[in-house]
PDB file of C-alpha atoms in Angstrom:
ATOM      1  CA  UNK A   1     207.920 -66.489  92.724  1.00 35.00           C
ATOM      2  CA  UNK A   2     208.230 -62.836  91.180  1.00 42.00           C
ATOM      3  CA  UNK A   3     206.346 -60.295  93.046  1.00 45.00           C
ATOM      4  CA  UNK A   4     202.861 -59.092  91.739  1.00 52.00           C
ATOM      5  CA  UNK A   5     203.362 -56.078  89.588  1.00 71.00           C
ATOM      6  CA  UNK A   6     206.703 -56.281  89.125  1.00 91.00           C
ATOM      7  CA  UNK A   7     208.512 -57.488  85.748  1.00 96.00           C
ATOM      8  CA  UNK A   8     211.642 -58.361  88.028  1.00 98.00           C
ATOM      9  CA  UNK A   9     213.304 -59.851  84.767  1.00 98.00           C
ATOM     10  CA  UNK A  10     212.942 -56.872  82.806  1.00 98.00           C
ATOM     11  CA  UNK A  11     213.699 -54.447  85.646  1.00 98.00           C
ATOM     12  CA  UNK A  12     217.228 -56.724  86.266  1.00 98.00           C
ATOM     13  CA  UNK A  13     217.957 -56.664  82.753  1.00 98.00           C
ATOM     14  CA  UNK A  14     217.336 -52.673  82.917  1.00 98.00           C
ATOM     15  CA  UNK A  15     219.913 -52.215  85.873  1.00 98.00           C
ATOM     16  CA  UNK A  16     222.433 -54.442  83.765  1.00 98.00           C
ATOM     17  CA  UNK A  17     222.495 -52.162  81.245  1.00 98.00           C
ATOM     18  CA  UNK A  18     222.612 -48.852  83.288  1.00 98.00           C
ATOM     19  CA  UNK A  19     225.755 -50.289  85.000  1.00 98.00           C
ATOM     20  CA  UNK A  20     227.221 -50.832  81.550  1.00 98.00           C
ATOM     21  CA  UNK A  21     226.223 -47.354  80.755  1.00 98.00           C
ATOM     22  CA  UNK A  22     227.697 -45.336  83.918  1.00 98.00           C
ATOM     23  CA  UNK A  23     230.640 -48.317  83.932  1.00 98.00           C
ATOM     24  CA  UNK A  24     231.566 -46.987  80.769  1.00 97.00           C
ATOM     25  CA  UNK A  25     232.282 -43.354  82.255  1.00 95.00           C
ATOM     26  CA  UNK A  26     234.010 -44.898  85.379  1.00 95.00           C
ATOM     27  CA  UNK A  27     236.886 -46.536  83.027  1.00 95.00           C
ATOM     28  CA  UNK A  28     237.139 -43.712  80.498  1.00 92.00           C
ATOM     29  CA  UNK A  29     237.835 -41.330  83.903  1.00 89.00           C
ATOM     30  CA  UNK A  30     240.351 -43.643  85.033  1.00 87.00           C
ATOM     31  CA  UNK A  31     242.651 -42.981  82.693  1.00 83.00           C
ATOM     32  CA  UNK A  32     242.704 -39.370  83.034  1.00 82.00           C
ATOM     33  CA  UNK A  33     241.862 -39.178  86.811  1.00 74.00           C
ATOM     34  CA  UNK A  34     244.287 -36.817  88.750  1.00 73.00           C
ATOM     35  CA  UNK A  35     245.320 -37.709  92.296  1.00 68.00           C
ATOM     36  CA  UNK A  36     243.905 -33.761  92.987  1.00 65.00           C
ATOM     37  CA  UNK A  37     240.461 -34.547  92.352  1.00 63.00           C
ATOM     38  CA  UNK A  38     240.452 -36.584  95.927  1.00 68.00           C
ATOM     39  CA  UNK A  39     238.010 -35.824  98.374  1.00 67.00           C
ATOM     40  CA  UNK A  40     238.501 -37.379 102.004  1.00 54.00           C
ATOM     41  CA  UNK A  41     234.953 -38.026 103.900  1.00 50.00           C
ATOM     42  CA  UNK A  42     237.087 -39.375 106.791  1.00 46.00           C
ATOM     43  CA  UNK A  43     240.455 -41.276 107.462  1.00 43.00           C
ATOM     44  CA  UNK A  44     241.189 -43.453 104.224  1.00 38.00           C
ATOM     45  CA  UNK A  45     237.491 -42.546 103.340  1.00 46.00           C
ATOM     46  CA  UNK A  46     238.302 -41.310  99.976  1.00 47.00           C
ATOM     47  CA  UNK A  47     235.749 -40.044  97.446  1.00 61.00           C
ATOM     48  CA  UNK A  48     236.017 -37.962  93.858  1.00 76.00           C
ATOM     49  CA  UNK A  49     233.774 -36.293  91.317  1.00 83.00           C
ATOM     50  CA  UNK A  50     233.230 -39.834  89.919  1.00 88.00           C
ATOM     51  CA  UNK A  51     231.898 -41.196  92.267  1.00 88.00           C
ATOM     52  CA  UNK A  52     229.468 -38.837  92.868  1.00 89.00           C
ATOM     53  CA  UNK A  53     228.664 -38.058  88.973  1.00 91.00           C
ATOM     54  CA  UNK A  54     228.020 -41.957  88.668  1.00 94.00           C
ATOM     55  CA  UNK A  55     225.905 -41.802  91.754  1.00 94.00           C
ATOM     56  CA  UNK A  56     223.674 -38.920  89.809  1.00 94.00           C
ATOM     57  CA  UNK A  57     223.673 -40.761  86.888  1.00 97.00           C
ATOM     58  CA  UNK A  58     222.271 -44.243  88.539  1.00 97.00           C
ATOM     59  CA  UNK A  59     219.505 -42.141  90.824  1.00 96.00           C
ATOM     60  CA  UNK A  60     218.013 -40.056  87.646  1.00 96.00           C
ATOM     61  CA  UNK A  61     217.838 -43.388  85.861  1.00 98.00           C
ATOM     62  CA  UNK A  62     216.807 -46.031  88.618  1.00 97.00           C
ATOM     63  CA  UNK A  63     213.838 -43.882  89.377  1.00 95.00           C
ATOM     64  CA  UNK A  64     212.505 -43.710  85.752  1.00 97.00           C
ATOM     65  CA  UNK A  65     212.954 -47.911  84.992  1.00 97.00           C
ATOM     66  CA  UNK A  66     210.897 -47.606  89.494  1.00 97.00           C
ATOM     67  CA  UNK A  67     208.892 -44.551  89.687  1.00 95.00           C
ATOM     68  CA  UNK A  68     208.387 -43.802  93.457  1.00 94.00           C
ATOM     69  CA  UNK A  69     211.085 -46.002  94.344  1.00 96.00           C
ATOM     70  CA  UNK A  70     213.813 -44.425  97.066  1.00 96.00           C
ATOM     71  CA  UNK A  71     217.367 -44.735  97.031  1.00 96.00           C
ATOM     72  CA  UNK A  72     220.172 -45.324  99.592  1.00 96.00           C
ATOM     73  CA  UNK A  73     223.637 -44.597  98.134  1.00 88.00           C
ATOM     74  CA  UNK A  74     226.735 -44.027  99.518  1.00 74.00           C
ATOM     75  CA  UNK A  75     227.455 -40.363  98.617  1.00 69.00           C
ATOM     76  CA  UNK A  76     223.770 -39.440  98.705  1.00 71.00           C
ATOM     77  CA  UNK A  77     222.405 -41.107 102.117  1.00 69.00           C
ATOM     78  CA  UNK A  78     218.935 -41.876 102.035  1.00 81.00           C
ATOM     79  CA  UNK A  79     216.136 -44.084 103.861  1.00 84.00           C
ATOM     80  CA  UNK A  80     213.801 -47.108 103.540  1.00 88.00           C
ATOM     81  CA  UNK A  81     210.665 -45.268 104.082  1.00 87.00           C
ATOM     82  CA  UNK A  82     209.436 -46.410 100.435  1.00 92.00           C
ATOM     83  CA  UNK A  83     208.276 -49.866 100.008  1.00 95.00           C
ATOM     84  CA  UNK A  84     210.730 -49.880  96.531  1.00 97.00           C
ATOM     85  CA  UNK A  85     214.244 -49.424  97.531  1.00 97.00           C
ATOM     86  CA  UNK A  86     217.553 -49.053  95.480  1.00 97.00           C
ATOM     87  CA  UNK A  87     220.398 -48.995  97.441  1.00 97.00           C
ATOM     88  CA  UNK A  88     223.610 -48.332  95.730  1.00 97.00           C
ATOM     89  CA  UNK A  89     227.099 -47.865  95.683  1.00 96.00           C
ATOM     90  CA  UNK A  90     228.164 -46.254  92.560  1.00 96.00           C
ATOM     91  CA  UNK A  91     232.273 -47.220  93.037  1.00 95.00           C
ATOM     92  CA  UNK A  92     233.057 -50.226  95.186  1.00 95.00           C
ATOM     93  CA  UNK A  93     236.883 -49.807  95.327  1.00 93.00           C
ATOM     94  CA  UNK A  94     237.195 -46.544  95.470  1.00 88.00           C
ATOM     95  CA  UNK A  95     240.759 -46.674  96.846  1.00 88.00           C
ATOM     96  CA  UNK A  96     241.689 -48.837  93.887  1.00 92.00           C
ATOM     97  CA  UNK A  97     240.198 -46.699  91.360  1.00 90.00           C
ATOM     98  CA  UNK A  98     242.624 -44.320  92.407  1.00 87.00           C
ATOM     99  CA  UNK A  99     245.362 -46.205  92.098  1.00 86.00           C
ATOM    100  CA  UNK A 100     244.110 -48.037  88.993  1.00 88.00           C
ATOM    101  CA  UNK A 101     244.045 -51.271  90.107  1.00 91.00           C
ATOM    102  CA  UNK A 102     241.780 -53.765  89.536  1.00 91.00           C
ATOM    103  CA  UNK A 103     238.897 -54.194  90.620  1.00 93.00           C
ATOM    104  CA  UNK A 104     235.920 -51.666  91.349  1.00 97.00           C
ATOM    105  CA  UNK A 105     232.443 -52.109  90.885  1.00 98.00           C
ATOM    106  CA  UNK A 106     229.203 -50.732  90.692  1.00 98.00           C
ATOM    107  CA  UNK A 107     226.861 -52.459  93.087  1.00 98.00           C
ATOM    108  CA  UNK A 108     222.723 -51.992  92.764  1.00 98.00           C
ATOM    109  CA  UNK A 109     220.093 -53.786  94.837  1.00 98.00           C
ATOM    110  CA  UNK A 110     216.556 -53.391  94.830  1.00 98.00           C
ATOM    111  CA  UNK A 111     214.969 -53.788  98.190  1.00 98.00           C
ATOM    112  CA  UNK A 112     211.319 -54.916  98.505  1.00 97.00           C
ATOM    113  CA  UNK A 113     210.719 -53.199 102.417  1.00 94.00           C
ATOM    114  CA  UNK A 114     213.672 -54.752 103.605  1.00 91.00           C
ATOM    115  CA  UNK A 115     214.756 -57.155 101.877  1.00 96.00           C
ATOM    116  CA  UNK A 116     216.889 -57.418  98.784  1.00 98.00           C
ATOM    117  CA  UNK A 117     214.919 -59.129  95.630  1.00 98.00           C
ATOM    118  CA  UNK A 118     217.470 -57.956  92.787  1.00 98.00           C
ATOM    119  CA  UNK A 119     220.847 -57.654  93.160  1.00 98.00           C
ATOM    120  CA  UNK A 120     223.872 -56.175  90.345  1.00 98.00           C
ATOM    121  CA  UNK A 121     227.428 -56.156  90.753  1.00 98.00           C
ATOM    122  CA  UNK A 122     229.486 -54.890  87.770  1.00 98.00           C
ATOM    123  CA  UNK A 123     232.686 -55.395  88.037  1.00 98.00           C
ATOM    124  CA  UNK A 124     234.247 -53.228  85.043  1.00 97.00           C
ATOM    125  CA  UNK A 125     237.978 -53.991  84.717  1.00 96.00           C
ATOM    126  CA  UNK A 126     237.281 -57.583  83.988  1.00 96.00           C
ATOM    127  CA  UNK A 127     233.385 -57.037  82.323  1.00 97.00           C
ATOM    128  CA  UNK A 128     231.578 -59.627  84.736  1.00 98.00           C
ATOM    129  CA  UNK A 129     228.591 -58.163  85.476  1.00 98.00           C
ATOM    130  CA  UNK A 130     226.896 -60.545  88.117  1.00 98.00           C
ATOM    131  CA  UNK A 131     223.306 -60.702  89.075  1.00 98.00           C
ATOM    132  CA  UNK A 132     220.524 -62.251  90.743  1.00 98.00           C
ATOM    133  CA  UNK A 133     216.304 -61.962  91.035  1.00 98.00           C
ATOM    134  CA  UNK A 134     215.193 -63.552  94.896  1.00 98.00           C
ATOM    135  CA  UNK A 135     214.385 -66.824  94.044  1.00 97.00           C
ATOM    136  CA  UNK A 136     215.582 -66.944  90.610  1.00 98.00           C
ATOM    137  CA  UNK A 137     219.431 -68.179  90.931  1.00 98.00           C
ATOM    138  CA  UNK A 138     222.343 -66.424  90.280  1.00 98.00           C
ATOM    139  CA  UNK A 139     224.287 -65.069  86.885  1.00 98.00           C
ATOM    140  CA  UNK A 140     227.842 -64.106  85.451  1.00 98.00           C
ATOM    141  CA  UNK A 141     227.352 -62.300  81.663  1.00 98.00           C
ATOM    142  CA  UNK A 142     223.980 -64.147  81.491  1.00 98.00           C
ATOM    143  CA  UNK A 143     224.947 -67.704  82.638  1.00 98.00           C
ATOM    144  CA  UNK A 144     223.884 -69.556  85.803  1.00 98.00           C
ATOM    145  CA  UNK A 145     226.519 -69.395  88.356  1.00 98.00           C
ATOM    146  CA  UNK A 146     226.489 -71.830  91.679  1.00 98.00           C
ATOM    147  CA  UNK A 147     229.396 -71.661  94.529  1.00 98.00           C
ATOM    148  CA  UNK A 148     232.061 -73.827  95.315  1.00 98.00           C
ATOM    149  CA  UNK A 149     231.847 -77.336  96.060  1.00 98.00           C
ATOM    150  CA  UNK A 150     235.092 -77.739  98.427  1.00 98.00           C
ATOM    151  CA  UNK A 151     233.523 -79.073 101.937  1.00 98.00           C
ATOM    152  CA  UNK A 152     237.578 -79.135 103.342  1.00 98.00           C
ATOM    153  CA  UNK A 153     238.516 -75.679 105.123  1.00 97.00           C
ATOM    154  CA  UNK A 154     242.819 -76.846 104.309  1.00 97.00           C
ATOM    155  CA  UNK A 155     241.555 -76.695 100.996  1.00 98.00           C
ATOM    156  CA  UNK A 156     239.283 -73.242 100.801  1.00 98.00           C
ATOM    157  CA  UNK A 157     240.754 -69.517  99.254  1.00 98.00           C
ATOM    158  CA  UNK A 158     239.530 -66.881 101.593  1.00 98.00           C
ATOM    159  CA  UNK A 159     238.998 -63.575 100.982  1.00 98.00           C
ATOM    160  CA  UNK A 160     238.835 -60.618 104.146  1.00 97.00           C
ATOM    161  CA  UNK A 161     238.831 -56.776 103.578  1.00 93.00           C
ATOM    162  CA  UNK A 162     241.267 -54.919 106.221  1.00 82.00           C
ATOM    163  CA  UNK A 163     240.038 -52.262 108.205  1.00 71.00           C
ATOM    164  CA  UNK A 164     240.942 -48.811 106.630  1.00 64.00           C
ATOM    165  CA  UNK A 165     239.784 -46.329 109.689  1.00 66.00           C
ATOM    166  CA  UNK A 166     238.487 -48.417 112.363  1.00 65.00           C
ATOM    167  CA  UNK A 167     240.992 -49.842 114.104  1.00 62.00           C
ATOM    168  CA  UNK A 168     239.039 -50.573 117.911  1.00 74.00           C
ATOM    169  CA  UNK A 169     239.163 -54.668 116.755  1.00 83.00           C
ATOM    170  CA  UNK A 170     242.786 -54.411 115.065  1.00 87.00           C
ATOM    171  CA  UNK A 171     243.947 -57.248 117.121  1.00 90.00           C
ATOM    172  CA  UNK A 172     241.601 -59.799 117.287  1.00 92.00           C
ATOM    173  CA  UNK A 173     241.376 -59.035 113.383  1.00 93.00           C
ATOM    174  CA  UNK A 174     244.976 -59.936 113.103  1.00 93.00           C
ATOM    175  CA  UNK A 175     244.815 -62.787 115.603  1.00 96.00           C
ATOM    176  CA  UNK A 176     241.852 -64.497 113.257  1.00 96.00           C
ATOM    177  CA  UNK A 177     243.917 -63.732 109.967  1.00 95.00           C
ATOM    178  CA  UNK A 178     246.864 -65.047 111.513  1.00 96.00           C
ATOM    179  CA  UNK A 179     244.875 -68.383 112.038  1.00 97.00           C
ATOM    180  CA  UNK A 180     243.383 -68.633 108.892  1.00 97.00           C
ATOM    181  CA  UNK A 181     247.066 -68.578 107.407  1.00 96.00           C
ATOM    182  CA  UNK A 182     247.637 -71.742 108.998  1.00 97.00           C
ATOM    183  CA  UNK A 183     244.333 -73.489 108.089  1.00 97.00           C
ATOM    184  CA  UNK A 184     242.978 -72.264 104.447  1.00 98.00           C
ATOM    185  CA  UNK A 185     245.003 -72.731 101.442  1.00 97.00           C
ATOM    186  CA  UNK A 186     245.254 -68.654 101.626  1.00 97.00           C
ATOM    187  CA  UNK A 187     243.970 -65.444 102.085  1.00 97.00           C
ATOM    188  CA  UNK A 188     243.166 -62.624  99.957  1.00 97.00           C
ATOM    189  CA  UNK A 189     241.954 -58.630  99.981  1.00 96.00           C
ATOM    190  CA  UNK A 190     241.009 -57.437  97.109  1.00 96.00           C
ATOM    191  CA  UNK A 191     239.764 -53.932  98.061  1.00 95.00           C
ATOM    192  CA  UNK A 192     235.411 -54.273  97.265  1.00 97.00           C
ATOM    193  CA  UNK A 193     233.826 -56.174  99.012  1.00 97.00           C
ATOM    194  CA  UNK A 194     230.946 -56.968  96.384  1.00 98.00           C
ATOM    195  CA  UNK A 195     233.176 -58.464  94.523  1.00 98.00           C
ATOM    196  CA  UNK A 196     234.709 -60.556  97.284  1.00 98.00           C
ATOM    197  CA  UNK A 197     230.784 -61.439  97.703  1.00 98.00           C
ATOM    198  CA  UNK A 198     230.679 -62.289  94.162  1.00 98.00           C
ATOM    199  CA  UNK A 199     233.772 -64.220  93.864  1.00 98.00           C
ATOM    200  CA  UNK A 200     232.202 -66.590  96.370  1.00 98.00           C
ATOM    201  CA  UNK A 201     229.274 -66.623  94.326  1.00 98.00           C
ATOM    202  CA  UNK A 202     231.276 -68.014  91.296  1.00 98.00           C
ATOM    203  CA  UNK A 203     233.782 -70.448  93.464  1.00 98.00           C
ATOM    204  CA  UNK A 204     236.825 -68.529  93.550  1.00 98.00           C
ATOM    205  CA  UNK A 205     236.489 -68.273  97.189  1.00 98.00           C
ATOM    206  CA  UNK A 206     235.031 -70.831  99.481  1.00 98.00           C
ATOM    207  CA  UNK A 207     234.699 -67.927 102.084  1.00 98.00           C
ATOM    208  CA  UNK A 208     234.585 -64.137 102.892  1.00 98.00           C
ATOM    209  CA  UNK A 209     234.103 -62.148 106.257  1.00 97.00           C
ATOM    210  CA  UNK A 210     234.929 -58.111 107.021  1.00 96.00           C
ATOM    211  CA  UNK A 211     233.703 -56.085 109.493  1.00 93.00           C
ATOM    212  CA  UNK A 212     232.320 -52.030 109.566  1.00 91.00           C
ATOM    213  CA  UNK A 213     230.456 -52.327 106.245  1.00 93.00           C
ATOM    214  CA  UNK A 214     227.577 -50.568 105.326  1.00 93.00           C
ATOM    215  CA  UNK A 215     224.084 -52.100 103.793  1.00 96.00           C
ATOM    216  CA  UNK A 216     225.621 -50.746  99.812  1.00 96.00           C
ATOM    217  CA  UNK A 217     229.081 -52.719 100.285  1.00 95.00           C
ATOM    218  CA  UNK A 218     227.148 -55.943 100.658  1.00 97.00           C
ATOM    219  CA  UNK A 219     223.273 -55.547  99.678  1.00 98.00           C
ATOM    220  CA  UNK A 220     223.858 -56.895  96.052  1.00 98.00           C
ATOM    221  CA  UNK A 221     226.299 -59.333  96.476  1.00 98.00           C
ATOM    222  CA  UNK A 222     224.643 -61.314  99.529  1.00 98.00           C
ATOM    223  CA  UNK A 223     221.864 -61.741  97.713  1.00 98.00           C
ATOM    224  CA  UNK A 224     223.884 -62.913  94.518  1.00 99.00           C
ATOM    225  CA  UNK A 225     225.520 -65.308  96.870  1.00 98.00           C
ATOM    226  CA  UNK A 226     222.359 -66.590  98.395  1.00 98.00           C
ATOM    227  CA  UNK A 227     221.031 -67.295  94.918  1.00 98.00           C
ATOM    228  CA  UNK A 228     224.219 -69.014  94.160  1.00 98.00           C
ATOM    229  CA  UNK A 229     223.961 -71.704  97.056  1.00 98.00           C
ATOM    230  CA  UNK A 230     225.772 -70.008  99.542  1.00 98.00           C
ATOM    231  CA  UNK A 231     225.198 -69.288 103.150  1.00 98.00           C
ATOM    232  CA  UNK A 232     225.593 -65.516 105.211  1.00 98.00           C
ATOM    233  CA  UNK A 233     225.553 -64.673 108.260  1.00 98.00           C
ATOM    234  CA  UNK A 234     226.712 -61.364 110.602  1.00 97.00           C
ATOM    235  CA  UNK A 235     229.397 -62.666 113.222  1.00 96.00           C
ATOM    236  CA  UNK A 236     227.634 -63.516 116.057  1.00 95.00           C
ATOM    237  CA  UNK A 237     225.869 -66.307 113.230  1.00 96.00           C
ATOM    238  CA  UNK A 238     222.435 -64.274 113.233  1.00 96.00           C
ATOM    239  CA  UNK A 239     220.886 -62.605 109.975  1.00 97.00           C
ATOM    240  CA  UNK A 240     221.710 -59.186 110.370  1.00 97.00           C
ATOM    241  CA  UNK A 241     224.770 -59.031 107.546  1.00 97.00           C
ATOM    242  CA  UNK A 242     222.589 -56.373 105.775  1.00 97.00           C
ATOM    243  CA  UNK A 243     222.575 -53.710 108.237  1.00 95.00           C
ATOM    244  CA  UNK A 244     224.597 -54.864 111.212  1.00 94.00           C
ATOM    245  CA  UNK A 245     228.193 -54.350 109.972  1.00 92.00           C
ATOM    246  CA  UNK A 246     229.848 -57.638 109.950  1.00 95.00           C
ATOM    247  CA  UNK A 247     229.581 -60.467 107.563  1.00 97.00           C
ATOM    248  CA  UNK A 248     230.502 -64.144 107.081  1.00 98.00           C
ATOM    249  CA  UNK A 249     229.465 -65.492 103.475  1.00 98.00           C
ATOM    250  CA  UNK A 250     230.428 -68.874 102.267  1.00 98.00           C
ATOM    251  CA  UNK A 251     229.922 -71.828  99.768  1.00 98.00           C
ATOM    252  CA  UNK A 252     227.339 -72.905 102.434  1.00 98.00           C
ATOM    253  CA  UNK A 253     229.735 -76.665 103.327  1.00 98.00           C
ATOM    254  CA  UNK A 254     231.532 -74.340 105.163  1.00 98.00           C
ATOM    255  CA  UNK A 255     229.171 -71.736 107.057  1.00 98.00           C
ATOM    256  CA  UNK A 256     229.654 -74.001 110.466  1.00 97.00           C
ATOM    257  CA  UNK A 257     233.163 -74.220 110.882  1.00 97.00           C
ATOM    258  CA  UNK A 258     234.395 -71.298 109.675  1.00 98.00           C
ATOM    259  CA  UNK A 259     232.114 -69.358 111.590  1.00 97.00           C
ATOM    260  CA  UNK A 260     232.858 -71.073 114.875  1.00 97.00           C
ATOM    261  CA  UNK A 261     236.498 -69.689 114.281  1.00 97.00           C
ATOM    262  CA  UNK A 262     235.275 -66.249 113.776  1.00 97.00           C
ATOM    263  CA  UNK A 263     232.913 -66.382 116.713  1.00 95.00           C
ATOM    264  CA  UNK A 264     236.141 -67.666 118.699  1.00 95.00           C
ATOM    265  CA  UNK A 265     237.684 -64.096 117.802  1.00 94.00           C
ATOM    266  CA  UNK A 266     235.322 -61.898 117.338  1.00 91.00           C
ATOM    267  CA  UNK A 267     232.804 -63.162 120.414  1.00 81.00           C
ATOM    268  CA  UNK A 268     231.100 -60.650 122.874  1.00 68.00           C
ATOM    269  CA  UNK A 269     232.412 -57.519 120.205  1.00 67.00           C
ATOM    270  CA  UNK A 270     230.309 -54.619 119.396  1.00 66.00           C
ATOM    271  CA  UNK A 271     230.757 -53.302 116.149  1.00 56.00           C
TER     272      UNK A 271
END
């Protein structure tokens, strides 16, 4: 049902169209970025002047199509004290921005409290812009999307992201992608993890699961896969992929099994 007072439809189509807007300066920068303009925020925690230009640009005009709404973004921090959140992450793929490889992102979700009720992933290199309204399915360019059907693990594409500056779990991590090898059709890392959220979303995965993320590297595309038919859950199999830093997201045939062979790994960890 859409929530009293809101135009969640118009709002969604809004956000579509801003990411289109500050996409648009993300790939004419690519071209002409210089590995100078770098900024490390930790180890491999890279950041640049586009990132945080795009983040201005998405906070000046998220809070005209919301007025009184707060934001949470990855460059700029913020809260949930407002009822009305954004939370954002104005270059998902940073690293591979850099590099210019495919893919990066834009990720937007709109929290009601706490809990997401529109979710935007624009993923720019290949123009899919995904999206989703709570309770109103899921959508590539404008057309329903639903997850994959495949119920057989032997037959499932995975996709993980690799730890990049937390390396306290580096060997469980490598014992569980080790045993995936030998059970999944493959593995892959593509470098954003909304998009790996996305991909699910669509089918091209059957599974995804990475650990230290924040709430903007998975807010929007959880809630795209939930509106898709898929299933998420943090490690341990509880709810808390949002905020808690680990995440298992699949087609939803899968959610059991393939979390019991996380849990198996991961088990008893604090992240």
């Amino acid at each position: 049902m859409q929530k009293e007072g809101l135009k969640l439809d118009k709002i969604c189509k809004e956000v579509i169209e801003l990411s289109n807007e500050v996409g648009a300066f993300i790939l004419k920068e690519k071209n002409k970025f210089n590995p100078s303009d770098i900024q490390k925020k930790g180890f491999n925690d890279l950041v640049s002047y586009v990132d945080k230009t795009s983040e201005k640009r998405l906070v000046k005009a998220l809070q005209k199509i919301l007025p009184g709404s707060g934001i949470v973004g990855e460059e700029g921090g913020g809260n949930f004290n407002n009822k009305y959140t954004w939370v954002i992450d104005p270059l998902d793929g940073t690293t591979n921005f850099i590099h210019r490889l495919p893919c990066f992102a834009i990720s937007i979700a709109l929290f009601e409290n706490k809990t997401p009720i529109i979710g935007v992933v624009n993923e720019l290199n290949f123009k899919e812009c995904y999206s989703a309204i709570k309770a109103k399915g899921a959508k590539l360019n404008g057309k329903k999307i639903v997850v994959s059907p495949q119920k057989k693990l032997e037959a499932s594409l995975i996709a993980t992201g690799f730890p990049y500056n937390d390396f306290g779990l580096q060997k469980e991590y490598m014992e569980l992608f080790s045993h995936l090898m030998r059970v999944t059709q493959g593995i892959r890392r593509i470098g954003s993890a909304s998009v790996d959220l996305c991909y699910v979303a669509t089918g091209r995965f059957e599974a995804f699961y990475e650990y230290g993320l924040k709430p903007w590297d998975v807010s929007a595309g959880a809630l795209i896969v939930q509106e898709a038919g898929g299933k998420l859950s943090d490690f341990d199999g509880g709810n808390d992929y949002l905020f808690g830093k680990t995440i298992v997201a699949t087609n939803g045939h899968l959610q059991k099994p393939f979390l019991e062979i996380v849990k198996k790994y991961f088990k008893g960890n604090e992240f």
